[in-house]
mmCIF file of C-alpha atoms in Angstrom:
data_model
loop_
_atom_site.group_PDB
_atom_site.id
_atom_site.type_symbol
_atom_site.label_atom_id
_atom_site.label_comp_id
_atom_site.label_asym_id
_atom_site.label_seq_id
_atom_site.Cartn_x
_atom_site.Cartn_y
_atom_site.Cartn_z
ATOM 1 C CA ASP A 870 14.667 6.388 -3.181
ATOM 2 C CA ALA A 871 16.445 4.538 -0.434
ATOM 3 C CA LYS A 872 16.099 0.778 -0.186
ATOM 4 C CA THR A 873 14.929 -0.835 3.007
ATOM 5 C CA THR A 874 15.945 -4.041 4.735
ATOM 6 C CA GLN A 875 13.624 -5.810 7.146
ATOM 7 C CA PRO A 876 13.821 -9.195 8.864
ATOM 8 C CA THR A 877 11.752 -11.830 7.122
ATOM 9 C CA SER A 878 9.776 -12.756 10.209
ATOM 10 C CA MET A 879 9.458 -12.127 13.924
ATOM 11 C CA ASP A 880 7.495 -13.576 16.804
ATOM 12 C CA CYS A 881 6.051 -11.657 19.718
ATOM 13 C CA ALA A 882 4.154 -12.733 22.817
ATOM 14 C CA GLU A 883 0.670 -11.342 23.212
ATOM 15 C CA GLY A 884 0.635 -8.316 25.496
ATOM 16 C CA ARG A 885 4.298 -7.580 24.998
ATOM 17 C CA ALA A 886 5.785 -4.815 22.891
ATOM 18 C CA ALA A 887 6.603 -5.719 19.309
ATOM 19 C CA ASN A 888 9.687 -3.958 17.983
ATOM 20 C CA LEU A 889 10.068 -4.166 14.217
ATOM 21 C CA PRO A 890 13.366 -2.901 12.811
ATOM 22 C CA CYS A 891 14.027 -1.400 9.421
ATOM 23 C CA ASN A 892 17.355 -0.491 7.912
ATOM 24 C CA HIS A 893 17.487 2.336 5.393
ATOM 25 C CA SER A 894 21.137 3.281 5.392
ATOM 26 C CA THR A 895 20.990 5.194 2.082
ATOM 27 C CA ILE A 896 18.095 7.443 3.087
ATOM 28 C CA SER A 897 18.458 11.063 2.084
ATOM 29 C CA GLY A 898 17.464 14.172 3.969
ATOM 30 C CA ASN A 899 14.045 14.713 2.435
ATOM 31 C CA GLU A 900 12.856 11.121 2.451
ATOM 32 C CA TYR A 901 10.145 9.976 4.816
ATOM 33 C CA VAL A 902 9.831 6.591 6.497
ATOM 34 C CA TYR A 903 6.350 5.078 6.224
ATOM 35 C CA TRP A 904 4.961 1.961 7.822
ATOM 36 C CA TYR A 905 2.014 -0.024 6.528
ATOM 37 C CA ARG A 906 0.736 -3.425 7.472
ATOM 38 C CA GLN A 907 -1.330 -6.017 5.666
ATOM 39 C CA ILE A 908 -3.457 -8.469 7.567
ATOM 40 C CA HIS A 909 -4.122 -11.666 5.639
ATOM 41 C CA SER A 910 -4.716 -10.299 2.097
ATOM 42 C CA GLN A 911 -6.697 -7.314 3.318
ATOM 43 C CA GLY A 912 -5.828 -3.882 1.974
ATOM 44 C CA PRO A 913 -2.595 -2.412 3.341
ATOM 45 C CA GLN A 914 -3.272 -0.321 6.401
ATOM 46 C CA TYR A 915 -1.391 2.891 7.089
ATOM 47 C CA ILE A 916 0.267 2.894 10.501
ATOM 48 C CA ILE A 917 2.581 5.864 10.886
ATOM 49 C CA HIS A 918 5.253 7.909 9.158
ATOM 50 C CA GLY A 919 8.073 10.249 10.093
ATOM 51 C CA LEU A 920 10.984 12.282 8.822
ATOM 52 C CA LYS A 921 13.427 12.912 11.655
ATOM 53 C CA ASN A 922 11.618 13.024 14.954
ATOM 54 C CA ASN A 923 10.052 10.139 16.772
ATOM 55 C CA GLU A 924 6.340 9.874 16.174
ATOM 56 C CA THR A 925 3.493 8.321 18.103
ATOM 57 C CA ASN A 926 -0.142 7.770 17.314
ATOM 58 C CA GLU A 927 -2.922 5.563 18.611
ATOM 59 C CA MET A 928 -1.546 2.544 16.803
ATOM 60 C CA ALA A 929 2.207 2.672 17.231
ATOM 61 C CA SER A 930 5.403 4.580 17.828
ATOM 62 C CA LEU A 931 8.123 5.200 15.286
ATOM 63 C CA ILE A 932 11.655 5.649 16.513
ATOM 64 C CA ILE A 933 14.130 6.991 13.956
ATOM 65 C CA THR A 934 17.829 6.974 14.809
ATOM 66 C CA GLU A 935 19.655 10.265 14.846
ATOM 67 C CA ASP A 936 21.563 9.439 11.654
ATOM 68 C CA ARG A 937 18.239 8.284 10.114
ATOM 69 C CA LYS A 938 19.820 5.112 8.812
ATOM 70 C CA SER A 939 17.412 2.884 10.653
ATOM 71 C CA SER A 940 14.071 2.969 12.411
ATOM 72 C CA THR A 941 11.933 0.835 14.687
ATOM 73 C CA LEU A 942 8.182 0.479 14.699
ATOM 74 C CA ILE A 943 6.865 -0.263 18.158
ATOM 75 C CA LEU A 944 3.486 -1.810 18.853
ATOM 76 C CA PRO A 945 3.291 -1.246 22.608
ATOM 77 C CA HIS A 946 0.953 -4.100 23.565
ATOM 78 C CA ALA A 947 0.696 -6.574 20.730
ATOM 79 C CA THR A 948 -2.507 -8.550 20.322
ATOM 80 C CA LEU A 949 -3.308 -11.544 18.145
ATOM 81 C CA ARG A 950 -4.963 -9.159 15.699
ATOM 82 C CA ASP A 951 -1.600 -7.490 15.099
ATOM 83 C CA THR A 952 -0.377 -10.604 13.282
ATOM 84 C CA ALA A 953 0.362 -9.253 9.799
ATOM 85 C CA VAL A 954 3.024 -8.369 7.269
ATOM 86 C CA TYR A 955 4.626 -5.049 8.156
ATOM 87 C CA TYR A 956 6.135 -2.944 5.416
ATOM 88 C CA CYS A 957 8.729 -0.238 5.956
ATOM 89 C CA ILE A 958 8.773 2.140 2.983
ATOM 90 C CA VAL A 959 11.024 5.079 2.300
ATOM 91 C CA ARG A 960 9.375 7.755 0.188
ATOM 92 C CA GLY A 961 11.086 10.669 -1.452
ATOM 93 C CA LEU A 962 10.807 12.942 -4.417
ATOM 94 C CA MET A 963 11.663 10.137 -6.842
ATOM 95 C CA SER A 964 8.857 7.866 -5.712
ATOM 96 C CA GLY A 965 6.391 10.642 -4.930
ATOM 97 C CA ASN A 966 3.337 9.160 -6.559
ATOM 98 C CA LYS A 967 3.751 5.532 -5.659
ATOM 99 C CA LEU A 968 4.463 3.303 -2.713
ATOM 100 C CA VAL A 969 7.196 0.774 -3.342
ATOM 101 C CA PHE A 970 6.560 -2.298 -1.228
ATOM 102 C CA GLY A 971 9.275 -4.778 -0.368
ATOM 103 C CA ALA A 972 8.760 -8.189 1.155
ATOM 104 C CA GLY A 973 8.111 -6.803 4.635
ATOM 105 C CA THR A 974 8.307 -8.546 8.006
ATOM 106 C CA ILE A 975 5.823 -11.237 8.953
ATOM 107 C CA LEU A 976 4.956 -10.580 12.589
ATOM 108 C CA ARG A 977 3.362 -13.464 14.428
ATOM 109 C CA VAL A 978 1.804 -12.608 17.766
ATOM 110 C CA LYS A 979 1.416 -15.702 19.894
ATOM 111 C CA SER A 980 -0.684 -16.328 22.985
ATOM 112 C CA ASP B 1408 -12.305 1.038 7.696
ATOM 113 C CA SER B 1409 -10.218 3.327 5.479
ATOM 114 C CA GLY B 1410 -13.178 4.917 3.715
ATOM 115 C CA VAL B 1411 -12.070 3.560 0.339
ATOM 116 C CA THR B 1412 -14.533 1.120 -1.207
ATOM 117 C CA GLN B 1413 -13.969 -1.425 -3.931
ATOM 118 C CA THR B 1414 -16.335 -3.663 -5.843
ATOM 119 C CA PRO B 1415 -16.648 -6.491 -6.439
ATOM 120 C CA LYS B 1416 -14.848 -8.327 -3.648
ATOM 121 C CA HIS B 1417 -14.336 -11.411 -5.728
ATOM 122 C CA LEU B 1418 -14.360 -12.015 -9.451
ATOM 123 C CA ILE B 1419 -13.966 -15.289 -11.309
ATOM 124 C CA THR B 1420 -13.672 -15.243 -15.059
ATOM 125 C CA ALA B 1421 -12.122 -17.065 -17.978
ATOM 126 C CA THR B 1422 -9.062 -16.373 -20.069
ATOM 127 C CA GLY B 1423 -9.644 -13.920 -22.859
ATOM 128 C CA GLN B 1424 -12.439 -12.127 -21.039
ATOM 129 C CA ARG B 1425 -12.662 -8.512 -19.911
ATOM 130 C CA VAL B 1426 -13.549 -7.260 -16.426
ATOM 131 C CA THR B 1427 -14.014 -3.917 -14.734
ATOM 132 C CA LEU B 1428 -13.008 -3.186 -11.163
ATOM 133 C CA ARG B 1429 -14.475 -0.211 -9.383
ATOM 134 C CA CYS B 1430 -13.095 2.040 -6.661
ATOM 135 C CA SER B 1431 -14.589 4.930 -4.708
ATOM 136 C CA PRO B 1432 -12.039 7.098 -2.901
ATOM 137 C CA ARG B 1433 -12.370 8.565 0.575
ATOM 138 C CA SER B 1434 -14.535 11.628 0.766
ATOM 139 C CA GLY B 1435 -12.459 14.641 -0.247
ATOM 140 C CA ASP B 1436 -9.637 12.673 -1.832
ATOM 141 C CA LEU B 1437 -8.870 13.613 -5.411
ATOM 142 C CA SER B 1438 -6.187 11.044 -6.232
ATOM 143 C CA VAL B 1439 -6.781 7.372 -6.872
ATOM 144 C CA TYR B 1440 -4.039 4.764 -7.195
ATOM 145 C CA TRP B 1441 -4.252 1.181 -8.416
ATOM 146 C CA TYR B 1442 -1.956 -1.595 -7.187
ATOM 147 C CA GLN B 1443 -1.687 -5.249 -8.098
ATOM 148 C CA GLN B 1444 -0.601 -7.941 -5.670
ATOM 149 C CA SER B 1445 0.274 -11.318 -7.112
ATOM 150 C CA LEU B 1446 2.008 -14.177 -5.362
ATOM 151 C CA ASP B 1447 5.251 -13.840 -7.281
ATOM 152 C CA GLN B 1448 5.434 -10.061 -7.730
ATOM 153 C CA GLY B 1449 4.245 -8.643 -4.444
ATOM 154 C CA LEU B 1450 2.450 -5.298 -4.289
ATOM 155 C CA GLN B 1451 3.098 -3.232 -7.396
ATOM 156 C CA PHE B 1452 1.919 0.219 -8.398
ATOM 157 C CA LEU B 1453 -0.060 0.335 -11.627
ATOM 158 C CA ILE B 1454 -1.393 3.829 -12.199
ATOM 159 C CA GLN B 1455 -2.537 7.050 -10.545
ATOM 160 C CA TYR B 1456 -5.343 9.420 -11.460
ATOM 161 C CA TYR B 1457 -5.916 12.869 -10.086
ATOM 162 C CA ASN B 1458 -9.202 14.670 -10.596
ATOM 163 C CA GLY B 1459 -9.908 12.772 -13.782
ATOM 164 C CA GLU B 1460 -6.461 12.921 -15.326
ATOM 165 C CA GLU B 1461 -3.734 10.325 -15.464
ATOM 166 C CA ARG B 1462 -0.869 11.472 -13.240
ATOM 167 C CA ALA B 1463 1.597 8.620 -12.990
ATOM 168 C CA LYS B 1464 2.088 5.237 -14.558
ATOM 169 C CA GLY B 1465 3.810 2.184 -13.190
ATOM 170 C CA ASN B 1466 4.007 -1.401 -14.359
ATOM 171 C CA ILE B 1467 0.639 -1.438 -16.051
ATOM 172 C CA LEU B 1468 0.146 -3.739 -19.030
ATOM 173 C CA GLU B 1469 -1.249 -2.372 -22.287
ATOM 174 C CA ARG B 1470 -4.210 -4.734 -21.862
ATOM 175 C CA PHE B 1471 -5.115 -2.801 -18.724
ATOM 176 C CA SER B 1472 -6.592 0.666 -18.636
ATOM 177 C CA ALA B 1473 -8.105 2.928 -16.051
ATOM 178 C CA GLN B 1474 -10.109 6.083 -15.791
ATOM 179 C CA GLN B 1475 -11.440 8.419 -13.157
ATOM 180 C CA PHE B 1476 -14.889 9.887 -13.510
ATOM 181 C CA PRO B 1477 -16.236 13.354 -12.569
ATOM 182 C CA ASP B 1478 -17.606 11.966 -9.306
ATOM 183 C CA LEU B 1479 -14.011 10.811 -8.627
ATOM 184 C CA HIS B 1480 -14.679 7.102 -8.630
ATOM 185 C CA SER B 1481 -12.279 5.096 -10.717
ATOM 186 C CA GLU B 1482 -12.464 1.961 -12.806
ATOM 187 C CA LEU B 1483 -9.699 -0.412 -13.778
ATOM 188 C CA ASN B 1484 -10.415 -2.341 -16.958
ATOM 189 C CA LEU B 1485 -8.569 -5.581 -17.574
ATOM 190 C CA SER B 1486 -8.953 -7.169 -21.000
ATOM 191 C CA SER B 1487 -7.753 -10.287 -22.829
ATOM 192 C CA LEU B 1488 -7.250 -11.809 -19.435
ATOM 193 C CA GLU B 1489 -4.541 -14.379 -18.875
ATOM 194 C CA LEU B 1490 -4.015 -16.847 -16.067
ATOM 195 C CA GLY B 1491 -1.188 -14.675 -14.773
ATOM 196 C CA ASP B 1492 -3.545 -11.770 -14.205
ATOM 197 C CA SER B 1493 -5.014 -13.594 -11.236
ATOM 198 C CA ALA B 1494 -4.200 -11.365 -8.301
ATOM 199 C CA LEU B 1495 -5.492 -8.989 -5.684
ATOM 200 C CA TYR B 1496 -6.161 -5.528 -7.029
ATOM 201 C CA PHE B 1497 -6.112 -2.671 -4.560
ATOM 202 C CA CYS B 1498 -7.201 0.872 -4.916
ATOM 203 C CA ALA B 1499 -5.837 3.630 -2.705
ATOM 204 C CA SER B 1500 -6.672 7.300 -2.419
ATOM 205 C CA SER B 1501 -5.036 10.451 -1.147
ATOM 206 C CA VAL B 1502 -5.957 14.087 -0.874
ATOM 207 C CA GLY B 1503 -3.874 15.792 -3.482
ATOM 208 C CA ALA B 1504 -2.330 15.627 -6.888
ATOM 209 C CA SER B 1505 1.329 15.295 -6.435
ATOM 210 C CA GLY B 1506 1.263 12.062 -4.517
ATOM 211 C CA SER B 1507 3.826 13.850 -2.493
ATOM 212 C CA HIS B 1508 5.969 11.751 -0.248
ATOM 213 C CA GLN B 1509 4.290 13.589 2.593
ATOM 214 C CA GLU B 1510 0.844 12.460 1.522
ATOM 215 C CA THR B 1511 -0.626 9.312 3.001
ATOM 216 C CA GLN B 1512 -2.379 6.804 0.782
ATOM 217 C CA TYR B 1513 -5.319 4.873 2.217
ATOM 218 C CA PHE B 1514 -6.166 1.498 0.743
ATOM 219 C CA GLY B 1515 -9.432 -0.213 -0.004
ATOM 220 C CA PRO B 1516 -10.196 -3.856 0.799
ATOM 221 C CA GLY B 1517 -9.288 -5.043 -2.674
ATOM 222 C CA THR B 1518 -10.792 -7.180 -5.421
ATOM 223 C CA ARG B 1519 -9.621 -10.752 -5.745
ATOM 224 C CA LEU B 1520 -9.524 -11.752 -9.398
ATOM 225 C CA LEU B 1521 -9.264 -15.369 -10.430
ATOM 226 C CA VAL B 1522 -8.771 -16.140 -14.114
ATOM 227 C CA LEU B 1523 -9.495 -19.757 -15.060
#
C-alpha cells in the first residue's frame, strides 16, 4: 500500500476553512484514500473516503488531484471542536483488513 | 456516537495480571477489529474476527488473545501484563468479512489500560 505524507501540525482560525493536505505519490489505481480523525484520545472517527472523484459529506470534502498523487481534506467552517489529529490513510488490496495509521496532522483551531 | 461500545473505559492493574476487554460491534456488523495505541507506537492493528472466526492478524503478542462470540461481541484477553502494555485499546467494526479497502471501519471509545 502507498505511504502517505502529512504535515506535522497546522493552525486554523475558527470559522475559516481548514485545508489538510496529504501526499500519496505512490498510490495505485485501486487504492482508496481514507480520512479519520482522533479527538484527544477518543476513538478514531471516520470522516470520508474516495477513489478518484471528489467527495463531500456532512463533515467534510475530499479533493483528490487528477493524478491521484495527493489529496486535500477540507473542513469548510472549522470550529474549536475540530481540533484533533487527522489521519490520511491509503487502503488497497494489501492492507484490506487493517488500517495503517501514520503520525497524522495535528490541527489546532483557534478562536 | 459510532455505535461501537467498549467496556470498561478505564482499567488499572498490576504487572503479571490478566484482564479482559469487551467490545460490542455496531448492529449488523460482522467484523470486529482490535487496535492498540501506545505513546511510542501509535495506533497499531492487532487482530480481526469475522462472524466468530479469526480473519487477520497483526502485531499481536502471544500473551494476548481474542475471540468473537455467537452474539458477535468480542473480547480481548491480555495476560502476564507488563508495564509496556499500558495503552489505549480500541475496537472497530465493519459490515463484512474481507475488510475490503472499500469497507469503512467504525471505532469504539476505547479502553485505557494502566499497568502498574
